[in-house]
XYZ file of C-alpha atoms in Angstrom:
148
model
C -24.448 72.419 -66.533
C -26.936 74.227 -64.319
C -25.868 76.295 -61.319
C -27.625 73.806 -59.086
C -25.504 70.924 -60.349
C -22.328 72.931 -59.986
C -23.223 73.812 -56.394
C -24.126 70.195 -55.665
C -20.710 69.047 -56.957
C -18.727 71.699 -55.093
C -18.449 69.817 -51.745
C -17.256 66.695 -53.557
C -14.633 68.676 -55.464
C -13.416 70.410 -52.310
C -13.239 67.111 -50.434
C -11.209 65.694 -53.292
C -8.728 68.552 -52.959
C -8.296 67.804 -49.264
C -7.738 64.130 -49.912
C -5.054 64.747 -52.521
C -3.030 66.997 -50.189
C -0.422 65.084 -48.145
C -2.097 66.330 -44.950
C -5.594 65.476 -46.179
C -5.713 62.092 -44.468
C -5.269 63.764 -41.068
C -7.946 65.433 -38.991
C -6.189 68.809 -39.309
C -3.059 70.149 -40.959
C -1.187 73.349 -41.769
C 1.820 74.201 -43.897
C 4.324 76.537 -42.268
C 6.880 78.193 -44.538
C 10.139 79.861 -43.592
C 10.248 78.620 -39.991
C 12.706 75.980 -38.748
C 11.095 72.729 -37.643
C 12.609 73.108 -34.137
C 10.791 76.430 -33.671
C 7.538 74.923 -34.961
C 7.899 72.119 -32.397
C 8.450 74.554 -29.503
C 5.570 76.808 -30.530
C 3.325 73.729 -30.856
C 4.099 72.786 -27.238
C 3.217 76.301 -26.032
C -0.018 76.533 -28.009
C -1.242 73.101 -26.879
C -0.276 73.896 -23.258
C -2.478 77.003 -23.482
C -5.311 74.654 -24.526
C -4.760 72.562 -21.346
C -2.878 69.735 -23.062
C 0.180 68.067 -21.540
C 2.931 66.357 -23.513
C 2.541 62.602 -23.056
C 5.456 61.653 -25.286
C 7.675 62.986 -28.015
C 10.105 61.708 -30.594
C 11.879 63.103 -33.643
C 8.727 62.875 -35.774
C 6.205 64.438 -33.444
C 4.436 64.937 -30.134
C 1.547 63.280 -28.348
C -0.638 65.555 -26.223
C -3.357 64.583 -23.733
C -5.943 66.400 -21.649
C -8.844 65.363 -19.474
C -12.102 65.212 -21.383
C -14.596 67.965 -20.636
C -18.269 67.428 -19.881
C -18.960 68.331 -23.512
C -16.471 65.653 -24.646
C -18.140 63.096 -22.376
C -21.552 63.893 -23.840
C -20.268 63.901 -27.417
C -18.643 60.475 -27.061
C -21.381 58.907 -24.889
C -19.154 58.662 -21.816
C -21.121 60.825 -19.380
C -19.831 60.387 -15.856
C -16.948 58.200 -17.049
C -13.259 58.918 -17.379
C -12.400 60.293 -20.802
C -9.037 61.506 -22.051
C -8.504 63.387 -25.287
C -5.270 62.604 -27.161
C -3.805 64.516 -30.100
C -0.952 63.065 -32.153
C 0.967 65.843 -33.898
C 3.573 65.103 -36.556
C 6.113 67.368 -38.258
C 7.329 66.630 -41.769
C 9.610 68.566 -44.107
C 7.414 69.834 -46.938
C 9.367 71.270 -49.806
C 12.155 73.805 -49.472
C 11.897 75.670 -46.178
C 8.431 74.419 -45.206
C 7.004 72.134 -42.527
C 3.770 70.156 -42.729
C 2.134 69.898 -39.293
C -0.555 67.236 -38.994
C -2.885 66.435 -36.105
C -5.044 63.390 -35.429
C -7.253 63.287 -32.346
C -8.678 60.419 -30.302
C -11.091 59.994 -27.397
C -9.693 57.476 -24.875
C -12.109 55.702 -22.540
C -10.522 55.413 -19.070
C -7.330 56.897 -20.542
C -6.528 53.673 -22.367
C -5.232 53.664 -25.933
C -6.856 50.250 -26.278
C -10.323 51.791 -25.990
C -9.696 54.767 -28.271
C -12.019 56.296 -30.843
C -10.524 58.330 -33.673
C -12.314 61.663 -34.052
C -14.162 62.185 -37.312
C -13.361 64.978 -39.762
C -16.588 66.775 -38.803
C -14.863 67.580 -35.487
C -11.815 69.135 -37.159
C -12.599 72.820 -36.601
C -11.099 73.300 -33.112
C -7.989 71.357 -34.121
C -7.565 73.438 -37.285
C -7.868 76.570 -35.151
C -5.132 75.339 -32.801
C -2.826 74.514 -35.714
C -3.495 77.920 -37.280
C -2.425 79.523 -33.985
C 0.757 77.427 -34.150
C 1.366 78.700 -37.678
C 0.693 82.337 -36.766
C 2.836 82.302 -33.618
C 5.702 80.472 -35.317
C 5.693 83.032 -38.138
C 5.519 85.964 -35.691
C 8.443 84.630 -33.671
C 10.456 84.018 -36.799
C 9.848 87.578 -38.059
C 10.730 89.055 -34.667
C 14.111 87.328 -34.783
C 14.680 88.346 -38.388
C 14.903 84.839 -39.831
């Protein structure tokens, strides 16, 4: 097979790897090893608060965060001059021995209503992956500092 064909197939192969991972159906995900799920939850709240998100609701399986949409969000989702709220649903799942799978799915809510929500596409995943990576890094740092 030529190098060109291999390079052309690479994105398809990588996408297939994402889809076969349990977190692959979500917009963003990270695996955090060696940190208790309670600590991961608390660190997630702090990291999202630093990104101007507020906790809308929480239950045993996860958290729902919201923030007011920025001008950039309004332009991106064709809601210029209208009320737009960004919502992120974060879930925590045990993932093997001593690991937690943290998943995030994001939505744009017109007038703050879940009824008029638009699920964000995977092409917008980068900022959400960065936030989850910060969660992972801070959870691991805190765990090391306490000697767990």
